Coordinates of C-alpha atoms and ligand atoms in Angstrom, one line a residue:
X18 CA 71.8 -7.1 0.7
X19 CA 73.9 -9.6 3.0
X20 CA 77.0 -8.3 4.7
X21 CA 79.2 -10.9 3.0
X22 CA 82.1 -10.0 5.3
X23 CA 79.9 -10.7 8.4
X24 CA 78.8 -13.9 6.9
X25 CA 82.4 -14.7 6.1
X26 CA 83.3 -14.6 9.7
X27 CA 80.5 -17.2 10.5
X28 CA 82.7 -19.8 8.7
X29 CA 86.4 -20.1 10.4
X30 CA 87.8 -22.3 7.5
X31 CA 87.6 -19.2 5.2
X32 CA 90.4 -17.8 7.1
X33 CA 92.7 -20.7 6.3
X34 CA 95.6 -20.8 4.0
X35 CA 96.1 -23.6 1.4
X36 CA 99.5 -23.8 0.0
X37 CA 100.4 -20.6 1.6
X38 CA 97.6 -18.6 -0.1
X39 CA 94.2 -17.4 1.4
X40 CA 91.7 -20.3 0.6
X41 CA 89.2 -19.6 -2.3
X42 CA 86.8 -22.3 -1.9
X43 CA 84.7 -23.0 -5.0
X44 CA 83.9 -26.7 -4.7
X45 CA 80.5 -25.9 -2.9
X46 CA 78.9 -28.4 -5.3
X47 CA 80.9 -31.2 -3.7
X48 CA 80.2 -30.0 0.0
X49 CA 79.7 -26.7 1.5
X50 CA 81.8 -25.3 4.3
X51 CA 80.3 -25.4 7.9
X52 CA 79.5 -22.1 10.1
X53 CA 80.6 -21.9 13.7
X54 CA 77.1 -22.7 15.0
X55 CA 77.0 -25.8 13.3
X56 CA 80.5 -26.9 14.4
X57 CA 79.6 -25.7 18.0
X58 CA 76.3 -27.7 18.0
X59 CA 78.2 -31.0 17.2
X60 CA 80.3 -30.5 20.2
X61 CA 77.3 -29.4 22.4
X62 CA 75.4 -32.5 21.5
X63 CA 78.2 -34.9 22.8
X64 CA 79.1 -32.3 26.0
X65 CA 75.3 -32.2 27.1
X66 CA 72.9 -34.7 25.8
X67 CA 74.4 -37.8 24.4
X68 CA 72.5 -40.9 24.7
X69 CA 70.7 -43.4 22.2
X70 CA 67.3 -42.1 21.3
X71 CA 63.8 -43.8 21.5
X72 CA 65.0 -46.5 23.7
X73 CA 65.6 -45.3 27.4
X74 CA 63.3 -43.9 29.8
X75 CA 66.4 -42.0 31.4
X76 CA 66.4 -38.3 31.1
X77 CA 69.2 -37.9 28.6
X78 CA 67.6 -40.4 26.1
X79 CA 64.5 -38.3 26.4
X80 CA 66.4 -34.9 25.9
X81 CA 68.3 -36.7 22.9
X82 CA 65.0 -38.2 21.3
X83 CA 63.3 -34.7 21.9
X84 CA 66.3 -33.0 20.0
X85 CA 66.2 -35.5 17.3
X86 CA 62.4 -35.1 16.5
X87 CA 62.5 -31.4 16.9
X88 CA 65.1 -31.4 14.0
X89 CA 62.9 -33.7 11.9
X90 CA 60.2 -31.1 12.5
X91 CA 62.3 -28.2 11.3
X92 CA 63.0 -30.1 8.2
X93 CA 59.3 -31.0 7.8
X94 CA 58.7 -27.2 8.1
X95 CA 61.4 -26.3 6.0
X96 CA 60.3 -28.2 2.8
X97 CA 56.5 -28.0 3.8
X98 CA 55.8 -31.7 4.3
X99 CA 52.4 -32.7 5.3
X100 CA 53.3 -34.9 8.1
X101 CA 56.6 -35.2 10.1
X102 CA 56.7 -39.0 9.6
X103 CA 57.0 -38.5 5.9
X104 CA 60.6 -36.8 6.8
X105 CA 63.2 -39.9 7.0
X106 CA 66.7 -39.3 8.3
X107 CA 69.4 -41.0 6.1
X108 CA 73.0 -40.7 5.6
X109 CA 72.7 -38.8 2.3
X110 CA 71.1 -38.1 -1.0
X111 CA 72.5 -41.6 -2.2
X112 CA 71.1 -43.5 0.8
X113 CA 67.6 -42.1 0.1
X114 CA 67.6 -42.9 -3.7
X115 CA 68.8 -46.5 -2.8
X116 CA 65.9 -46.7 -0.5
X117 CA 63.3 -45.8 -2.8
X118 CA 65.0 -48.0 -5.9
X119 CA 65.3 -51.0 -3.5
X120 CA 61.6 -50.8 -2.5
X121 CA 60.4 -50.6 -6.1
X122 CA 61.8 -54.2 -6.9
X123 CA 58.8 -55.3 -5.0
X124 CA 56.6 -53.2 -7.5
X125 CA 58.4 -53.5 -10.8
X126 CA 57.9 -56.4 -13.5
X127 CA 59.3 -57.3 -16.7
X128 CA 58.4 -54.7 -19.4
X129 CA 57.8 -51.8 -17.0
X130 CA 59.9 -48.8 -17.4
X131 CA 62.0 -46.5 -15.3
X132 CA 62.9 -42.9 -16.6
X133 CA 66.2 -41.4 -15.6
X134 CA 67.5 -38.2 -17.2
X135 CA 70.8 -37.6 -19.1
X136 CA 71.8 -35.2 -16.5
X137 CA 71.9 -37.3 -13.3
X138 CA 74.6 -37.8 -10.8
X139 CA 75.8 -41.3 -10.8
X140 CA 73.9 -42.0 -7.5
X141 CA 70.7 -41.2 -9.5
X142 CA 71.8 -43.8 -12.3
X143 CA 73.2 -46.9 -10.9
X144 CA 70.6 -47.8 -8.4
X145 CA 67.9 -47.7 -11.0
X146 CA 70.2 -49.9 -13.2
X147 CA 70.6 -52.1 -10.5
X148 CA 66.7 -52.3 -10.0
X149 CA 66.1 -52.9 -13.6
X150 CA 68.8 -55.9 -13.8
X151 CA 66.9 -57.1 -10.6
X152 CA 63.4 -56.9 -11.9
X153 CA 63.8 -57.1 -15.6
X154 CA 62.2 -53.7 -16.0
X155 CA 64.0 -51.3 -18.8
X156 CA 65.7 -48.0 -18.0
X157 CA 65.0 -45.2 -20.3
X158 CA 66.9 -41.8 -20.7
X159 CA 65.3 -38.5 -21.1
X160 CA 67.9 -36.9 -23.4
X161 CA 69.5 -33.6 -23.2
X162 CA 70.5 -31.0 -25.8
X163 CA 73.8 -28.8 -26.3
X164 CA 72.8 -26.2 -24.0
X165 CA 72.5 -28.9 -21.2
X166 CA 68.7 -28.6 -21.0
X167 CA 66.5 -31.6 -20.9
X168 CA 64.3 -31.9 -23.9
X169 CA 60.8 -32.0 -22.8
X170 CA 59.2 -32.9 -26.1
X171 CA 61.3 -36.1 -25.7
X172 CA 60.4 -36.6 -22.0
X173 CA 56.6 -36.6 -23.2
X174 CA 57.2 -39.1 -25.8
X175 CA 59.0 -41.6 -23.5
X176 CA 56.2 -41.3 -20.8
X177 CA 53.7 -44.2 -21.0
X178 CA 51.5 -46.5 -18.8
X179 CA 54.6 -48.7 -18.7
X180 CA 56.4 -45.9 -17.1
X181 CA 56.3 -46.8 -13.1
X182 CA 58.9 -44.1 -11.9
X183 CA 60.6 -41.2 -13.2
X184 CA 64.0 -40.0 -11.4
X185 CA 65.5 -36.4 -12.2
X186 CA 67.5 -34.1 -10.4
X187 CA 66.1 -30.7 -9.3
X188 CA 69.4 -28.9 -10.4
X189 CA 72.4 -30.6 -12.2
X190 CA 75.4 -31.0 -10.2
X191 CA 77.8 -30.9 -13.1
X192 CA 76.4 -27.9 -15.3
X193 CA 74.1 -26.1 -12.6
X194 CA 70.9 -26.4 -14.8
X195 CA 67.6 -26.0 -13.0
X196 CA 65.4 -28.7 -14.4
X197 CA 61.7 -27.9 -15.1
X198 CA 60.5 -30.5 -12.5
X199 CA 57.1 -28.9 -11.7
X200 CA 56.2 -29.7 -15.4
X201 CA 58.0 -33.2 -15.3
X202 CA 56.0 -34.1 -12.0
X203 CA 52.6 -33.2 -13.5
X204 CA 53.4 -35.0 -16.5
X205 CA 54.5 -38.4 -14.7
X206 CA 51.4 -38.5 -12.7
X207 CA 49.3 -38.1 -15.7
X208 CA 50.4 -41.5 -16.9
X209 CA 50.4 -42.9 -13.3
X210 CA 54.0 -43.0 -12.6
X211 CA 55.7 -41.8 -9.3
X212 CA 58.7 -39.3 -9.3
X213 CA 61.6 -38.8 -7.4
X214 CA 63.5 -35.6 -7.3
X215 CA 67.3 -35.6 -6.4
X216 CA 67.6 -32.0 -4.5
X217 CA 71.1 -32.4 -3.5
X218 CA 72.1 -29.4 -5.4
X219 CA 68.8 -27.5 -4.9
X220 CA 68.6 -27.4 -1.1
X221 CA 71.8 -25.3 -0.8
X222 CA 70.2 -22.5 -3.0
X223 CA 66.5 -22.7 -2.5
X224 CA 63.7 -24.0 -0.2
X225 CA 61.8 -26.7 -1.9
X226 CA 58.1 -27.0 -1.2
X227 CA 57.5 -30.6 -1.7
X228 CA 53.5 -30.3 -1.4
X229 CA 53.4 -27.4 -4.0
X230 CA 55.7 -29.6 -6.4
X231 CA 53.5 -32.6 -5.5
X232 CA 56.8 -35.0 -5.9
X233 CA 56.4 -38.5 -4.5
X234 CA 59.9 -38.6 -3.1
X235 CA 62.8 -35.7 -2.6
X236 CA 66.0 -36.8 -1.4
X237 CA 68.9 -34.4 -0.4
X238 CA 72.0 -34.4 1.7
X239 CA 72.9 -32.1 4.8
X240 CA 76.5 -31.7 4.0
X241 CA 75.8 -29.4 1.1
X242 CA 73.8 -26.9 3.0
X243 CA 75.9 -26.0 5.7
X244 CA 75.4 -29.3 7.7
X245 CA 77.3 -32.4 8.9
X246 CA 78.5 -35.2 6.5
X247 CA 76.6 -38.4 6.8
X248 CA 73.2 -36.6 7.1
X249 CA 70.5 -36.4 4.6
X250 CA 66.7 -36.6 4.2
X251 CA 64.3 -38.7 2.3
X252 CA 60.9 -37.1 1.9
X253 CA 58.2 -39.5 0.7
X254 CA 54.4 -39.1 0.5
X255 CA 52.9 -40.9 3.2
X256 CA 51.1 -43.5 0.9
X257 CA 54.3 -44.4 -0.9
X258 CA 56.2 -44.8 2.4
X259 CA 53.5 -47.1 3.6
X260 CA 53.5 -49.2 0.2
X261 CA 57.3 -49.8 0.2
X262 CA 58.9 -52.4 2.1
X263 CA 61.6 -51.6 4.6
X264 CA 65.0 -51.3 3.3
X265 CA 67.1 -52.6 6.1
X266 CA 66.1 -54.7 9.0
X267 CA 67.3 -54.0 12.6
X268 CA 66.6 -52.6 15.9
X269 CA 64.0 -49.5 16.0
X270 CA 62.3 -50.4 12.9
X271 CA 60.0 -53.3 14.3
X272 CA 56.9 -53.5 16.2
X273 CA 57.2 -57.2 17.3
X274 CA 59.8 -59.7 16.5
X275 CA 59.3 -63.6 16.8
X276 CA 61.4 -66.1 14.9
X277 CA 58.1 -67.0 13.0
X278 CA 57.2 -63.4 12.0
X279 CA 58.3 -59.7 12.4
X280 CA 56.0 -56.8 12.3
X281 CA 57.3 -53.4 11.3
X282 CA 57.2 -50.2 13.2
X283 CA 55.1 -47.3 11.9
X284 CA 56.5 -44.4 10.1
X285 CA 59.1 -43.1 9.9
X286 CA 60.6 -45.7 12.0
X287 CA 60.2 -48.5 9.5
X288 CA 62.8 -46.8 7.5
X289 CA 65.2 -45.9 10.3
X290 CA 66.9 -49.4 11.4
X291 CA 69.5 -49.0 13.9
X292 CA 71.2 -46.2 15.8
X293 CA 71.0 -43.4 13.3
X294 CA 73.6 -40.3 13.2
X295 CA 71.8 -38.6 16.1
X296 CA 74.3 -35.6 16.4
X297 CA 74.2 -35.3 12.8
X298 CA 70.4 -35.1 12.5
X299 CA 69.8 -32.7 15.1
X300 CA 72.8 -30.6 13.7
X301 CA 71.3 -30.6 10.2
X302 CA 68.3 -28.6 12.1
X303 CA 70.9 -26.1 13.2
X304 CA 72.1 -25.8 9.7
X305 CA 68.6 -25.3 8.4
X306 CA 68.1 -22.7 11.3
X307 CA 71.3 -20.9 10.0
X308 CA 70.5 -21.0 6.4
X309 CA 66.8 -19.5 7.0
X310 CA 68.6 -16.8 9.1
X311 CA 70.6 -15.8 6.4
X312 CA 67.6 -15.9 4.1
X313 CA 66.9 -17.8 0.8
X314 CA 66.1 -14.5 -1.1
X315 CA 69.4 -13.0 0.1
X316 CA 71.3 -16.2 -0.4
X317 CA 69.9 -16.4 -4.4
X318 CA 70.6 -12.8 -4.8
X319 CA 74.2 -13.1 -4.0
X320 CA 74.7 -16.3 -5.7
X321 CA 73.2 -15.1 -8.9
X322 CA 75.2 -12.0 -8.9
X323 CA 78.4 -14.3 -8.4
X324 CA 77.3 -16.6 -11.2
X325 CA 77.0 -13.5 -14.1
X326 CA 80.1 -12.0 -12.7
X327 CA 82.1 -15.2 -13.3
X328 CA 80.5 -16.1 -16.4
X329 CA 81.3 -12.7 -17.8
X330 CA 84.8 -12.6 -16.5
X331 CA 85.7 -16.1 -17.5
X332 CA 84.5 -15.5 -21.1
X333 CA 87.1 -12.9 -21.4
X334 CA 89.7 -15.6 -21.5
X335 CA 90.3 -17.0 -25.2
X336 CA 89.4 -20.3 -25.8
X337 CA 87.3 -20.9 -22.9
X338 CA 83.9 -22.6 -23.2
X339 CA 81.2 -22.7 -20.6
X340 CA 79.0 -26.0 -20.6
X341 CA 75.5 -25.5 -19.6
X342 CA 73.9 -22.3 -21.1
X343 CA 70.4 -22.0 -19.8
X344 CA 68.5 -19.1 -18.3
X345 CA 67.5 -21.3 -15.6
X346 CA 70.8 -21.8 -14.0
X347 CA 72.4 -22.0 -10.1
X348 CA 75.7 -20.6 -9.1
X349 CA 77.9 -23.1 -11.2
X350 CA 80.3 -22.5 -13.8
X351 CA 81.5 -25.6 -15.7
X352 CA 84.3 -24.9 -18.1
X353 CA 87.3 -26.0 -20.3
X354 CA 89.8 -24.0 -22.1
X355 CA 90.7 -25.3 -25.6
X356 CA 93.7 -27.7 -25.9
X357 CA 94.2 -28.0 -22.1
X358 CA 93.2 -31.0 -19.7
X359 CA 91.0 -29.8 -17.0
X360 CA 93.0 -31.7 -14.4
X361 CA 96.4 -29.7 -15.3
X362 CA 94.4 -26.5 -14.6
X363 CA 92.8 -27.8 -11.5
X364 CA 96.4 -28.7 -10.2
X365 CA 98.0 -25.4 -11.1
X366 CA 95.3 -23.4 -9.3
X367 CA 95.3 -25.4 -6.3
X368 CA 99.0 -24.3 -5.8
X369 CA 97.5 -20.7 -5.7
X370 CA 95.0 -21.7 -3.0
X371 CA 91.9 -22.2 -5.2
X372 CA 89.7 -25.2 -4.9
X373 CA 87.6 -26.3 -7.9
X374 CA 86.4 -29.6 -8.8
X375 CA 88.0 -31.1 -12.0
X376 CA 86.8 -34.2 -13.8
X377 CA 83.4 -35.8 -14.5
X378 CA 81.6 -34.9 -11.5
X379 CA 80.0 -38.4 -11.1
X380 CA 78.2 -37.4 -14.2
X381 CA 80.0 -39.4 -16.8
X382 CA 77.0 -39.5 -19.3
X383 CA 77.1 -35.7 -19.5
X384 CA 80.8 -35.5 -20.3
X385 CA 80.4 -38.5 -23.2
X386 CA 77.6 -36.1 -24.5
X387 CA 80.1 -33.4 -25.0
X388 CA 82.9 -35.8 -25.9
X389 CA 85.2 -34.4 -23.1
X390 CA 87.0 -36.1 -20.3
X391 CA 85.6 -33.7 -17.8
X392 CA 85.3 -30.0 -16.9
X393 CA 86.6 -27.4 -14.3
X394 CA 83.6 -26.8 -12.1
X395 CA 83.7 -23.6 -10.0
X396 CA 80.6 -23.7 -7.8
X397 CA 79.8 -20.7 -5.7
X398 CA 78.1 -20.3 -2.4
X399 CA 76.8 -17.2 -0.9
X400 CA 79.7 -16.7 1.2
X401 CA 81.8 -16.2 -1.9
X402 CA 82.9 -12.7 -3.3
X403 CA 83.6 -11.3 -6.5
X404 CA 87.2 -10.6 -5.4
X405 CA 87.7 -14.3 -5.1
X406 CA 86.0 -14.5 -8.6
X407 CA 89.1 -12.3 -9.9
X408 CA 91.8 -14.4 -8.3
X409 CA 90.5 -17.6 -10.0
X410 CA 90.3 -15.6 -13.1
X411 CA 93.7 -14.6 -12.9
X412 CA 94.9 -18.0 -11.9
X413 CA 93.2 -19.8 -14.9
X414 CA 94.9 -17.2 -17.2
X415 CA 98.4 -17.8 -15.7
X416 CA 97.7 -21.8 -15.8
X417 CA 96.7 -21.3 -19.3
X418 CA 100.0 -19.3 -20.1
X419 CA 102.1 -22.1 -18.5
X420 CA 100.4 -24.9 -20.2
X421 CA 100.2 -23.7 -24.0
Ligands
LIG29 C1 76.3 -34.8 -4.2 C2 74.9 -35.3 -5.0 C3 74.6 -36.6 -5.0 C4 75.0 -37.5 -4.0 O1 75.1 -36.9 -2.5 P1 75.8 -37.8 -1.5 O2 75.8 -36.9 -0.5 O3 77.2 -38.1 -1.8 O4 75.0 -38.9 -1.1 C5 73.4 -37.0 -5.7 N1 72.9 -36.2 -6.7 C6 73.5 -35.0 -6.9 C7 72.7 -34.0 -8.0 C8 74.8 -34.5 -6.1 O5 75.0 -33.3 -6.4

């Protein structure tokens, strides 16, 4: 079992007061808080080894390059990628998905199909719509049911030789549903389609094994897993990354440049044009070390307890409905109270120091499905406590009284 008080002491922001009340941070789905080791590592980089990477023969440049490549290796090990050069540093999930969608513009033809799911974040919808507009391919949607689960029989029917790529999140940010991605990956491969997994909401809770999953691409952000903002990873199978054209042109991604013809660098540099977020990449490695020290089994145990407790306590409130009812769920509770706009509750409980997300959570199609303007989403991390959930429940009750 985790010593939660000891863990909480690692996160200085958890001692802050908001609107005069102790902060209760339940917006982990939007971004996680950062432990002191991560905050310190950012300063340490700039204080001790700041230099541009891959360019200089001078000592600092080599130290920075080494640290950056060590971080890449940590990510490789963490997600069990076969090669370090299959791990691309990006600015986040959004960038990674756009990189792949852009690359597929050179592959797709009119009549080809792209499959997305009804549960996606906008950043895993819009790039594919743009791709389809550009290429004349058709976007198809894997539907969901009332519980927030994707309907696998419909998925099976949608798949065909026309399907060139399937894209689905590992875990839904709006509802917390864990999708059956292993099944989906195997089925996509049966028809010869590639598959991208949006792992933004998975990596804060579990350690993905990209080789066991056998996915073609896996994208995630650093800032939702205790790392700095502006960091992310795109994993891609070597064969796919070799097949896709570069995303951005610039320094660092070339082998040779003349005005007649430019040849591109080897992986991973082909996809890493320009000076990257060097400090961010290195410190993402620190964040991954930190999470592994806490231990993903411990993280899951704590978070599932919080989920069960929050679900039970919130359902005590009259007129409260939880969206996303699946046995396969992570620590997210998305809810509404009959007759009250989610925004009004969010505003009142903010005055009481509680940070939750209200709105469509960048997943408007899900809200349209339920015919609601949005939800109140409380997303828990391993550093949250049952006492904090009690504070939330009391605050929501108070808001309900004020608003009805
Ligand atoms: C947060 C999130 C994204 C976008 O991540 P960025 O860090 O904003 O690029 C994409 N998909 C899901 C499921 C997310 O939760």
